[in-house]
Amino acid sequence: MSSSTGLELVFAFAYIIVGSILVTCLLTVFKFDISHTLTTKPGAYLTSALNSACETCLCLFSVADPHSAPKGEPSSISRGYLQDLPHRSGARPTVQGCLNPRQTDQLPAFDKDINGRLRQLITDTSAKYPESTYLGRSTFEGGNATLFARHRVFDQTKYYGEIVGMHVNDDSMTVTIHPDDVRAVIENGWGQRHPLSSRSATWLRYSTTSAHRVPKAGTQVILYAPRNQEELNLIEQVINAAVWWVGGIDSSLRKESFC
């Protein structure tokens, strides 16, 4: 991409952001009740069209090959948390979407309450480390159980935002983990890169939110939904890896102490 094209994209998005702010201000000044409008049939069509347009725009910044680990500089932290991750059997499931990626096949059928069990894993982790983590709402997926870090421990992450967030519709998860663990998860077939973990998408998120709320490019992955109890146990290991990377807590220690 030429420098002129890059500048054109920057200005285009700047105009979109400024325009959105102006429209919001006007609606506020004139006290326009947009919630009532959106409940009507034309409003529903408008919402659908806006969501589709947003999805299309974001896909321009998405990861080109989500099944390949990102290439980057070696981590100053010698190695990741997941050293002996086994290989996942079978083909990868299909994941669609950029803003709210969802797994569309190979959904869990071994336990009717798998959604509740995954949610319990997250809430138990928060209860175990109350001084370092807390439960909140995902930045992009409101309403889903999401675990956050209270503090930044590793300077390299420059981040203490979302650790792990579950997707209630398909039981997959978004986790933020060490670059070595990203490679281990992807190469062993347990997940793929989050569509918006590219450098360009990360830059866009930096420009619209607080820097500490945006993970380092290439460190967020979609973790596939578990197909059996063994895979559910493995997901717990990956959650522990995310808690260590973002929150600095080693689950092998009984007490809540930073690494």
Tab-separated table of C-alpha atoms in Angstrom:
chain	number	residue	atom	x	y	z
A	1	MET	CA	0.000	0.000	0.000
A	2	SER	CA	1.424	3.401	-0.974
A	3	SER	CA	1.810	6.188	1.566
A	4	SER	CA	-0.782	8.301	-0.253
A	5	THR	CA	-3.336	5.484	-0.105
A	6	GLY	CA	-2.621	5.027	3.593
A	7	LEU	CA	-3.198	8.727	4.257
A	8	GLU	CA	-6.450	8.606	2.319
A	9	LEU	CA	-7.674	5.766	4.537
A	10	VAL	CA	-6.677	7.659	7.677
A	11	PHE	CA	-8.549	10.781	6.556
A	12	ALA	CA	-11.571	8.713	5.521
A	13	PHE	CA	-11.874	7.125	8.941
A	14	ALA	CA	-11.259	10.480	10.622
A	15	TYR	CA	-14.208	11.925	8.699
A	16	ILE	CA	-16.372	8.960	9.704
A	17	ILE	CA	-15.494	9.349	13.390
A	18	VAL	CA	-16.030	13.126	13.383
A	19	GLY	CA	-19.292	12.726	11.476
A	20	SER	CA	-20.540	10.130	13.955
A	21	ILE	CA	-19.759	12.460	16.865
A	22	LEU	CA	-21.611	15.343	15.211
A	23	VAL	CA	-24.677	13.196	14.509
A	24	THR	CA	-24.692	11.957	18.107
A	25	CYS	CA	-24.485	15.523	19.424
A	26	LEU	CA	-27.348	16.664	17.184
A	27	LEU	CA	-29.541	13.773	18.275
A	28	THR	CA	-28.804	14.640	21.899
A	29	VAL	CA	-29.548	18.349	21.458
A	30	PHE	CA	-32.868	17.682	19.736
A	31	LYS	CA	-33.651	14.820	22.158
A	32	PHE	CA	-34.344	12.409	19.333
A	33	ASP	CA	-35.591	9.089	20.712
A	34	ILE	CA	-33.663	6.705	18.479
A	35	SER	CA	-34.552	3.663	20.619
A	36	HIS	CA	-38.207	4.005	19.613
A	37	THR	CA	-37.245	4.338	15.961
A	38	LEU	CA	-35.079	1.222	16.064
A	39	THR	CA	-37.984	-0.875	17.377
A	40	THR	CA	-39.965	-0.203	14.209
A	41	LYS	CA	-39.626	-2.307	11.075
A	42	PRO	CA	-37.712	0.405	9.147
A	43	GLY	CA	-35.500	0.864	12.204
A	44	ALA	CA	-34.691	-2.836	12.255
A	45	TYR	CA	-33.682	-2.666	8.598
A	46	LEU	CA	-31.528	0.388	9.360
A	47	THR	CA	-29.810	-1.395	12.253
A	48	SER	CA	-29.134	-4.434	10.091
A	49	ALA	CA	-27.727	-2.264	7.298
A	50	LEU	CA	-25.460	-0.350	9.691
A	51	ASN	CA	-24.180	-3.570	11.266
A	52	SER	CA	-23.486	-4.998	7.832
A	53	ALA	CA	-21.636	-1.842	6.766
A	54	CYS	CA	-19.583	-1.842	9.971
A	55	GLU	CA	-18.708	-5.512	9.502
A	56	THR	CA	-17.638	-4.878	5.897
A	57	CYS	CA	-15.414	-1.953	6.898
A	58	LEU	CA	-13.766	-3.884	9.724
A	59	CYS	CA	-13.067	-6.843	7.460
A	60	LEU	CA	-10.760	-4.560	5.468
A	61	PHE	CA	-8.504	-4.498	8.544
A	62	SER	CA	-8.914	-8.145	9.531
A	63	VAL	CA	-6.228	-10.826	9.685
A	64	ALA	CA	-5.461	-12.241	6.237
A	65	ASP	CA	-4.719	-15.794	7.411
A	66	PRO	CA	-6.255	-16.553	10.835
A	67	HIS	CA	-4.858	-20.113	10.829
A	68	SER	CA	-1.233	-18.973	10.789
A	69	ALA	CA	0.552	-17.631	13.857
A	70	PRO	CA	1.698	-13.999	13.537
A	71	LYS	CA	5.318	-13.285	12.823
A	72	GLY	CA	6.923	-10.906	15.258
A	73	GLU	CA	9.919	-10.099	17.360
A	74	PRO	CA	10.941	-12.641	20.013
A	75	SER	CA	9.365	-11.994	23.390
A	76	SER	CA	11.500	-10.557	26.165
A	77	ILE	CA	9.711	-13.012	28.435
A	78	SER	CA	11.579	-16.194	27.540
A	79	ARG	CA	8.662	-18.496	26.862
A	80	GLY	CA	4.928	-18.879	27.103
A	81	TYR	CA	2.763	-20.748	29.562
A	82	LEU	CA	1.521	-23.608	27.365
A	83	GLN	CA	4.600	-25.760	26.861
A	84	ASP	CA	3.037	-29.186	26.244
A	85	LEU	CA	-0.179	-28.444	24.416
A	86	PRO	CA	-1.422	-31.582	22.590
A	87	HIS	CA	-2.720	-31.576	19.023
A	88	ARG	CA	-6.476	-31.242	18.490
A	89	SER	CA	-7.961	-34.104	16.496
A	90	GLY	CA	-10.033	-33.531	13.380
A	91	ALA	CA	-10.511	-30.557	11.097
A	92	ARG	CA	-10.910	-26.995	12.295
A	93	PRO	CA	-14.442	-25.655	12.739
A	94	THR	CA	-15.700	-22.713	10.698
A	95	VAL	CA	-15.587	-19.256	12.277
A	96	GLN	CA	-17.383	-16.350	10.619
A	97	GLY	CA	-17.529	-12.624	11.305
A	98	CYS	CA	-15.066	-9.886	12.225
A	99	LEU	CA	-16.590	-7.752	14.956
A	100	ASN	CA	-18.344	-10.669	16.662
A	101	PRO	CA	-16.715	-13.836	15.281
A	102	ARG	CA	-18.763	-16.982	15.811
A	103	GLN	CA	-18.105	-20.693	15.392
A	104	THR	CA	-20.774	-22.191	13.124
A	105	ASP	CA	-20.088	-25.939	13.318
A	106	GLN	CA	-18.600	-28.600	15.622
A	107	LEU	CA	-20.632	-27.097	18.445
A	108	PRO	CA	-20.584	-28.903	21.828
A	109	ALA	CA	-23.196	-31.626	22.241
A	110	PHE	CA	-21.725	-33.692	25.085
A	111	ASP	CA	-23.194	-31.493	27.826
A	112	LYS	CA	-26.403	-29.460	27.709
A	113	ASP	CA	-25.040	-27.061	30.308
A	114	ILE	CA	-21.645	-26.489	28.693
A	115	ASN	CA	-22.396	-22.775	28.498
A	116	GLY	CA	-22.918	-22.648	32.243
A	117	ARG	CA	-19.763	-24.651	32.903
A	118	LEU	CA	-17.646	-22.327	30.767
A	119	ARG	CA	-19.153	-19.324	32.510
A	120	GLN	CA	-18.374	-20.965	35.850
A	121	LEU	CA	-14.712	-21.339	34.866
A	122	ILE	CA	-14.523	-17.588	34.341
A	123	THR	CA	-16.412	-16.635	37.505
A	124	ASP	CA	-14.373	-19.086	39.593
A	125	THR	CA	-11.164	-17.510	38.305
A	126	SER	CA	-12.408	-14.070	39.295
A	127	ALA	CA	-13.346	-15.340	42.757
A	128	LYS	CA	-9.938	-16.983	43.143
A	129	TYR	CA	-8.023	-13.798	42.259
A	130	PRO	CA	-10.243	-10.903	43.445
A	131	GLU	CA	-7.370	-8.440	43.890
A	132	SER	CA	-6.076	-8.962	40.359
A	133	THR	CA	-9.160	-9.688	38.253
A	134	TYR	CA	-12.815	-8.743	37.992
A	135	LEU	CA	-15.851	-9.617	35.881
A	136	GLY	CA	-17.193	-7.092	33.396
A	137	ARG	CA	-18.752	-6.621	29.983
A	138	SER	CA	-16.769	-7.159	26.834
A	139	THR	CA	-15.767	-4.086	24.855
A	140	PHE	CA	-17.214	-5.536	21.656
A	141	GLU	CA	-19.615	-8.192	22.934
A	142	GLY	CA	-21.728	-6.751	25.714
A	143	GLY	CA	-23.582	-9.182	27.970
A	144	ASN	CA	-21.051	-11.994	27.706
A	145	ALA	CA	-19.093	-13.152	30.751
A	146	THR	CA	-15.699	-11.448	30.500
A	147	LEU	CA	-12.713	-11.516	32.841
A	148	PHE	CA	-10.567	-8.372	33.156
A	149	ALA	CA	-7.228	-7.624	34.803
A	150	ARG	CA	-7.096	-4.816	37.370
A	151	HIS	CA	-3.400	-4.044	36.936
A	152	ARG	CA	-0.662	-4.272	34.341
A	153	VAL	CA	2.125	-6.583	35.468
A	154	PHE	CA	4.309	-7.168	32.407
A	155	ASP	CA	5.448	-3.899	30.820
A	156	GLN	CA	5.654	-5.718	27.503
A	157	THR	CA	1.882	-6.197	27.332
A	158	LYS	CA	1.138	-2.483	27.933
A	159	TYR	CA	-2.354	-3.762	28.646
A	160	TYR	CA	-4.636	-4.793	31.462
A	161	GLY	CA	-7.923	-5.190	29.699
A	162	GLU	CA	-9.838	-8.317	28.736
A	163	ILE	CA	-8.271	-11.609	29.751
A	164	VAL	CA	-10.940	-13.961	28.458
A	165	GLY	CA	-14.480	-13.532	27.178
A	166	MET	CA	-16.969	-16.262	26.313
A	167	HIS	CA	-19.367	-16.263	23.371
A	168	VAL	CA	-22.757	-17.378	24.654
A	169	ASN	CA	-24.162	-18.367	21.253
A	170	ASP	CA	-21.506	-20.919	20.294
A	171	ASP	CA	-19.394	-21.540	23.450
A	172	SER	CA	-16.161	-20.418	21.827
A	173	MET	CA	-13.971	-17.868	23.622
A	174	THR	CA	-11.710	-14.908	22.977
A	175	VAL	CA	-8.489	-15.084	25.001
A	176	THR	CA	-5.443	-12.814	25.212
A	177	ILE	CA	-2.247	-14.838	25.627
A	178	HIS	CA	1.546	-14.737	25.270
A	179	PRO	CA	2.803	-14.725	21.625
A	180	ASP	CA	4.377	-18.169	22.152
A	181	ASP	CA	1.042	-19.474	23.426
A	182	VAL	CA	-0.734	-17.956	20.425
A	183	ARG	CA	1.536	-20.019	18.215
A	184	ALA	CA	0.952	-23.159	20.311
A	185	VAL	CA	-2.841	-22.766	20.218
A	186	ILE	CA	-2.964	-22.113	16.464
A	187	GLU	CA	-0.416	-24.692	15.326
A	188	ASN	CA	-2.012	-27.412	17.457
A	189	GLY	CA	-5.472	-26.635	16.088
A	190	TRP	CA	-7.209	-25.338	19.234
A	191	GLY	CA	-8.024	-21.939	17.870
A	192	GLN	CA	-7.234	-19.184	15.399
A	193	ARG	CA	-6.287	-15.526	15.404
A	194	HIS	CA	-9.004	-13.064	16.263
A	195	PRO	CA	-9.960	-11.231	13.043
A	196	LEU	CA	-9.215	-7.861	14.650
A	197	SER	CA	-5.800	-8.800	16.053
A	198	SER	CA	-3.961	-7.471	12.996
A	199	ARG	CA	-1.640	-4.470	13.314
A	200	SER	CA	-3.979	-2.197	11.355
A	201	ALA	CA	-7.052	-3.211	13.383
A	202	THR	CA	-5.086	-2.782	16.611
A	203	TRP	CA	-4.076	0.722	15.524
A	204	LEU	CA	-7.726	1.527	14.793
A	205	ARG	CA	-8.743	0.324	18.259
A	206	TYR	CA	-5.933	2.376	19.830
A	207	SER	CA	-7.333	5.478	18.148
A	208	THR	CA	-10.841	4.967	19.540
A	209	THR	CA	-10.232	3.778	23.122
A	210	SER	CA	-7.750	3.890	25.986
A	211	ALA	CA	-4.396	2.340	25.104
A	212	HIS	CA	-4.393	0.029	28.113
A	213	ARG	CA	-7.675	-1.473	26.874
A	214	VAL	CA	-6.172	-2.637	23.589
A	215	PRO	CA	-4.081	-5.828	23.560
A	216	LYS	CA	-0.810	-6.089	21.694
A	217	ALA	CA	-1.321	-6.999	18.029
A	218	GLY	CA	-1.393	-10.742	17.451
A	219	THR	CA	-2.089	-11.787	21.052
A	220	GLN	CA	-5.839	-12.435	20.843
A	221	VAL	CA	-7.180	-15.763	19.611
A	222	ILE	CA	-10.559	-17.408	19.178
A	223	LEU	CA	-10.549	-20.614	21.223
A	224	TYR	CA	-12.805	-23.263	19.690
A	225	ALA	CA	-15.729	-24.663	21.694
A	226	PRO	CA	-14.956	-27.907	23.588
A	227	ARG	CA	-16.275	-31.185	22.139
A	228	ASN	CA	-15.726	-33.319	25.248
A	229	GLN	CA	-14.616	-33.175	28.867
A	230	GLU	CA	-10.925	-33.464	27.986
A	231	GLU	CA	-11.143	-30.397	25.769
A	232	LEU	CA	-12.993	-28.528	28.511
A	233	ASN	CA	-10.086	-29.279	30.854
A	234	LEU	CA	-7.665	-27.985	28.229
A	235	ILE	CA	-9.635	-24.751	27.908
A	236	GLU	CA	-9.104	-24.229	31.619
A	237	GLN	CA	-5.345	-24.455	30.999
A	238	VAL	CA	-5.569	-21.800	28.291
A	239	ILE	CA	-7.583	-19.548	30.615
A	240	ASN	CA	-4.804	-19.927	33.193
A	241	ALA	CA	-2.297	-18.948	30.495
A	242	ALA	CA	-4.341	-15.820	29.731
A	243	VAL	CA	-4.578	-14.890	33.417
A	244	TRP	CA	-0.802	-15.218	33.680
A	245	TRP	CA	-0.071	-13.148	30.549
A	246	VAL	CA	-2.492	-10.281	31.186
A	247	GLY	CA	-2.772	-10.362	34.976
A	248	GLY	CA	0.588	-11.840	35.960
A	249	ILE	CA	-0.975	-14.570	38.108
A	250	ASP	CA	0.482	-18.083	38.029
A	251	SER	CA	-2.289	-20.610	38.723
A	252	SER	CA	0.256	-23.125	40.029
A	253	LEU	CA	0.614	-20.933	43.126
A	254	ARG	CA	-2.027	-21.331	45.788
A	255	LYS	CA	-2.023	-17.706	46.863
A	256	GLU	CA	-2.727	-14.666	44.724
A	257	SER	CA	0.771	-13.355	44.077
A	258	PHE	CA	2.244	-11.654	41.025
A	259	CYS	CA	4.914	-13.300	38.893
